[in-house]
Short mmCIF file of C-alpha atoms in Angstrom, two decimals:
data_model
loop_
_atom_site.label_atom_id
_atom_site.label_comp_id
_atom_site.label_asym_id
_atom_site.label_seq_id
_atom_site.Cartn_x
_atom_site.Cartn_y
_atom_site.Cartn_z
CA MET A 181 57.63 16.17 -30.54
CA ALA A 182 57.22 17.64 -34.02
CA SER A 183 53.45 17.95 -33.59
CA ASP A 184 53.94 20.10 -30.49
CA ARG A 185 56.26 22.36 -32.47
CA TRP A 186 53.68 22.72 -35.24
CA ALA A 187 51.01 23.52 -32.67
CA GLN A 188 53.18 26.24 -31.18
CA GLU A 189 54.11 27.64 -34.59
CA GLY A 190 50.49 27.48 -35.72
CA ALA A 191 48.92 29.08 -32.64
CA GLU A 192 48.27 32.41 -34.34
CA LEU A 193 47.05 30.72 -37.52
CA ARG A 194 44.62 28.54 -35.56
CA GLU A 195 43.19 31.66 -33.95
CA ARG A 196 42.79 33.34 -37.33
CA VAL A 197 40.96 30.29 -38.71
CA ALA A 198 38.63 30.34 -35.69
CA VAL A 199 37.93 34.07 -36.07
CA ALA A 200 37.18 33.59 -39.79
CA CYS A 201 34.71 30.81 -38.94
CA ARG A 202 32.87 33.06 -36.49
CA VAL A 203 32.83 36.04 -38.85
CA LEU A 204 31.29 33.84 -41.54
CA ALA A 205 28.70 32.64 -39.04
CA MET A 206 27.88 36.20 -38.03
CA GLU A 207 27.30 37.10 -41.67
CA GLY A 208 24.84 34.26 -42.35
CA HIS A 209 27.04 31.44 -43.65
CA THR A 210 26.00 28.99 -40.93
CA ASP A 211 24.34 25.69 -41.83
CA ILE A 212 24.12 23.76 -38.56
CA THR A 213 27.58 22.12 -38.29
CA GLN A 214 28.35 22.27 -42.01
CA GLY A 215 31.06 24.42 -43.56
CA HIS A 216 34.77 24.71 -42.86
CA VAL A 217 37.74 27.03 -43.12
CA SER A 218 41.35 25.90 -43.53
CA ALA A 219 44.80 27.46 -43.73
CA ARG A 220 48.01 25.96 -45.05
CA HIS A 221 50.78 25.64 -42.44
CA PRO A 222 53.60 27.67 -44.01
CA GLY A 223 56.49 25.66 -45.37
CA THR A 224 54.70 22.30 -45.11
CA SER A 225 52.10 20.24 -46.95
CA PHE A 226 49.88 20.29 -43.83
CA TYR A 227 46.89 22.50 -43.13
CA TRP A 228 44.80 23.64 -40.19
CA ILE A 229 41.04 23.16 -40.44
CA LYS A 230 37.95 23.52 -38.27
CA ALA A 231 37.01 20.23 -36.62
CA SER A 232 33.79 18.41 -37.48
CA GLY A 233 30.66 18.50 -35.33
CA LEU A 234 30.76 22.22 -34.53
CA GLY A 235 28.90 25.14 -36.04
CA LEU A 236 30.98 27.94 -37.49
CA ASP A 237 29.82 30.16 -34.64
CA GLU A 238 31.22 27.76 -32.02
CA VAL A 239 34.80 27.49 -33.25
CA SER A 240 37.72 28.48 -31.03
CA ALA A 241 41.43 28.00 -31.69
CA ASP A 242 41.31 24.73 -29.72
CA ASP A 243 38.79 23.38 -32.24
CA VAL A 244 41.19 23.74 -35.18
CA VAL A 245 43.13 20.59 -36.06
CA LEU A 246 46.18 19.88 -38.22
CA VAL A 247 45.97 17.32 -41.03
CA ASP A 248 48.13 16.28 -43.95
CA LEU A 249 47.07 16.00 -47.59
CA GLU A 250 46.14 12.35 -47.06
CA GLY A 251 43.72 13.27 -44.27
CA ASN A 252 45.81 12.01 -41.37
CA LEU A 253 45.30 13.87 -38.09
CA LEU A 254 48.63 15.34 -36.94
CA TRP A 255 47.52 17.53 -34.03
CA GLY A 256 44.32 18.22 -32.12
CA THR A 257 41.57 16.25 -30.46
CA GLY A 258 38.70 17.02 -32.82
CA ARG A 259 37.57 14.80 -35.68
CA PRO A 260 38.41 16.14 -39.16
CA HIS A 261 35.57 16.83 -41.61
CA SER A 262 34.72 14.21 -44.22
CA GLU A 263 35.17 16.82 -46.96
CA LEU A 264 38.92 17.16 -46.51
CA PRO A 265 39.40 16.44 -50.26
CA ILE A 266 38.01 19.92 -51.01
CA HIS A 267 40.95 21.46 -49.21
CA ALA A 268 43.66 18.89 -49.91
CA GLU A 269 43.19 18.83 -53.68
CA ILE A 270 43.04 22.61 -53.98
CA TYR A 271 46.26 22.88 -51.97
CA ARG A 272 47.87 20.26 -54.22
CA ALA A 273 46.78 22.07 -57.40
CA ARG A 274 47.35 25.66 -56.26
CA PRO A 275 50.67 26.12 -54.38
CA GLU A 276 49.98 29.85 -53.99
CA VAL A 277 46.71 29.26 -52.14
CA MET A 278 47.13 29.61 -48.39
CA ALA A 279 43.49 29.29 -47.28
CA VAL A 280 40.26 27.62 -48.40
CA VAL A 281 36.67 28.34 -47.34
CA HIS A 282 33.68 26.09 -47.99
CA THR A 283 30.23 27.21 -46.82
CA HIS A 284 26.54 26.96 -47.75
CA PRO A 285 25.34 30.60 -47.87
CA PRO A 286 21.71 30.85 -49.03
CA TYR A 287 21.91 33.24 -51.97
CA ALA A 288 25.10 31.89 -53.55
CA THR A 289 23.84 28.32 -53.07
CA ALA A 290 20.58 29.23 -54.81
CA PHE A 291 22.51 31.03 -57.54
CA ALA A 292 24.68 27.95 -58.08
CA ALA A 293 21.55 25.99 -59.00
CA ALA A 294 20.80 28.27 -61.97
CA ASP A 295 22.52 28.34 -65.34
CA VAL A 296 23.10 32.08 -65.06
CA PRO A 297 26.52 33.75 -65.13
CA LEU A 298 27.45 35.94 -62.19
CA ARG A 299 27.50 39.54 -63.41
CA PRO A 300 29.09 42.59 -61.76
CA VAL A 301 25.72 43.95 -60.69
CA SER A 302 27.34 45.18 -57.47
CA HIS A 303 30.89 46.26 -56.66
CA GLU A 304 31.49 42.79 -55.19
CA GLY A 305 30.49 41.12 -58.43
CA ALA A 306 33.41 42.81 -60.17
CA LEU A 307 35.81 40.71 -58.10
CA PHE A 308 34.63 37.55 -59.86
CA TRP A 309 34.35 38.84 -63.44
CA PRO A 310 33.91 37.46 -66.04
CA ASP A 311 32.12 34.64 -64.19
CA VAL A 312 32.45 32.08 -61.41
CA PRO A 313 33.00 28.46 -62.54
CA ARG A 314 30.41 25.88 -61.49
CA TYR A 315 31.34 22.49 -60.11
CA THR A 316 28.88 19.85 -61.37
CA PHE A 317 30.84 16.61 -60.91
CA THR A 318 28.54 15.78 -57.98
CA THR A 319 26.01 17.65 -55.88
CA ASP A 320 26.81 15.45 -52.88
CA LEU A 321 29.58 15.79 -50.32
CA VAL A 322 33.11 15.91 -51.71
CA VAL A 323 34.66 12.98 -49.87
CA THR A 324 36.97 11.29 -52.37
CA ARG A 325 40.20 12.39 -54.01
CA GLU A 326 38.56 12.04 -57.43
CA GLN A 327 35.80 14.44 -56.43
CA GLY A 328 38.29 16.85 -54.89
CA GLU A 329 40.47 16.80 -58.00
CA ALA A 330 37.43 17.56 -60.16
CA LEU A 331 36.61 20.51 -57.92
CA ALA A 332 40.19 21.82 -58.11
CA ARG A 333 40.09 21.52 -61.92
CA THR A 334 36.81 23.41 -62.05
CA LEU A 335 38.14 26.14 -59.79
CA GLY A 336 41.23 26.49 -61.97
CA SER A 337 42.92 29.81 -61.28
CA ALA A 338 39.72 31.50 -60.09
CA ARG A 339 39.06 33.04 -56.68
CA ALA A 340 35.82 31.15 -56.17
CA CYS A 341 33.70 28.27 -57.38
CA LEU A 342 29.95 27.70 -57.19
CA MET A 343 29.03 24.12 -56.30
CA ARG A 344 25.79 23.05 -57.97
CA ASN A 345 23.05 22.33 -55.35
CA HIS A 346 25.67 22.44 -52.60
CA GLY A 347 27.47 25.70 -51.75
CA ILE A 348 30.63 27.63 -52.52
CA VAL A 349 34.40 27.41 -52.30
CA THR A 350 36.71 30.42 -52.12
CA VAL A 351 40.50 30.58 -51.90
CA GLY A 352 43.00 33.23 -50.94
CA ALA A 353 46.56 34.16 -50.08
CA SER A 354 45.43 34.40 -46.45
CA VAL A 355 42.58 33.22 -44.25
CA GLU A 356 41.18 36.74 -44.23
CA GLU A 357 41.24 37.07 -48.01
CA ALA A 358 39.50 33.72 -48.57
CA ALA A 359 36.83 34.59 -45.99
CA LEU A 360 36.26 38.03 -47.51
CA PHE A 361 35.84 36.43 -50.94
CA ALA A 362 33.15 34.15 -49.47
CA LEU A 363 31.33 37.14 -47.96
CA GLN A 364 31.64 39.13 -51.18
CA LEU A 365 30.48 36.25 -53.38
CA GLU A 366 27.35 35.84 -51.26
CA ARG A 367 26.57 39.56 -51.48
CA ALA A 368 27.18 39.59 -55.24
CA ALA A 369 24.79 36.66 -55.71
CA LYS A 370 22.16 38.22 -53.43
CA LEU A 371 22.13 41.56 -55.22
CA GLN A 372 21.98 39.95 -58.66
CA ILE A 373 19.04 37.80 -57.56
CA LEU A 374 17.26 40.86 -56.18
CA ALA A 375 17.93 42.83 -59.37
CA ALA A 376 16.57 39.98 -61.49
CA CYS A 377 13.34 40.03 -59.47
CA LEU A 378 12.68 43.55 -60.78
CA GLY A 379 12.93 42.52 -64.43
CA PRO A 380 15.70 43.30 -66.94
CA TYR A 381 18.77 44.66 -65.19
CA SER A 382 22.17 46.13 -66.06
CA TRP A 383 25.65 45.56 -64.72
CA THR A 384 29.05 47.27 -64.68
CA PRO A 385 30.50 47.74 -68.19
CA ASP A 386 33.57 45.66 -69.00
CA ALA A 387 35.68 48.81 -69.22
CA GLU A 388 35.04 49.60 -65.53
CA VAL A 389 35.16 46.13 -64.00
CA ALA A 390 38.93 45.93 -63.50
CA GLN A 391 39.04 49.34 -61.83
CA LYS A 392 36.27 48.39 -59.41
CA ALA A 393 37.91 45.07 -58.60
CA ALA A 394 41.31 46.68 -58.03
CA HIS A 395 39.84 49.15 -55.56
CA LEU A 396 37.91 46.51 -53.63
CA HIS A 397 40.87 44.13 -53.59
CA SER A 398 43.64 46.56 -52.68
CA PRO A 399 45.69 45.58 -49.59
CA ARG A 400 44.44 48.68 -47.78
CA GLN A 401 40.80 47.85 -48.51
CA LEU A 402 41.25 44.20 -47.55
CA GLU A 403 42.70 45.22 -44.19
CA ARG A 404 40.02 47.85 -43.66
CA ASN A 405 37.18 45.46 -44.48
CA TRP A 406 38.52 42.64 -42.32
CA SER A 407 39.19 44.95 -39.39
CA TYR A 408 35.56 46.06 -39.56
CA TYR A 409 34.32 42.48 -39.44
CA VAL A 410 36.56 41.68 -36.46
CA ARG A 411 35.23 44.73 -34.59
CA LYS A 412 31.69 43.74 -35.48
CA LEU A 413 32.36 40.19 -34.27
CA LYS A 414 33.38 41.48 -30.86
CA ARG A 415 30.11 43.42 -30.63
CA TRP A 416 28.12 40.43 -31.93
CA GLU A 417 29.60 38.11 -29.33
CA ARG A 418 28.64 40.59 -26.62
CA GLY A 419 25.05 40.63 -27.91
CA LEU A 420 25.34 44.15 -29.29
CA VAL A 421 24.68 43.18 -32.92
CA LEU A 422 21.44 41.60 -34.09
CA PRO A 423 21.77 38.21 -35.87
CA PRO A 424 21.34 38.25 -39.66
CA VAL A 425 17.79 38.19 -40.97
CA PRO A 426 16.99 34.72 -42.41
CA ALA A 427 16.95 34.57 -46.21
#
């Protein structure tokens, strides 16, 4: 059967989606069973996504299901999330995007509620210069194609989008890149919020932003950063790393 072939071809990709979910959980992106990571199945209009009803920290490769852009389940036993339109409409609009992350991290979610542009206060902030677009079509779940299309339009060609009173979306050319963008967006928001608590603050001059972003986003740095998180995950799952301090 074709679905069995896709499952075999997608075995490694399912594992990478599961690892990305657990890394995000380790770094404080958990919100009970909310949040999801997906990856486009190469050469098709289908994508693999974490099943509903599980926390990010619980996801294994067997919990990643295959769906099409209409939301039909093609492989797997889990129930797909109701927010499939987030992923489907971004994949429709952005053929180069190979992975999508949607989570509810505390600092970026709080930042999304304010009418303040994200500045390159930290190195991570430079990745999202000159600002991160904000999705305001609804603050509720994105469960219809209309809502998903509005989100994709808001995202445009950006790496990330803040969702007003909801959370974040990041995209990438790989699962690892999209997950790293989610981690870096949360850190950028956190450090800007902390800086603002001290009073007037400064940020990286425009002339230096591109250089900072290029360094942080180089293939070598992406691989180095992700490898660190995977090593940390192994320690975390053995109880050798303390859980993140609540915001």
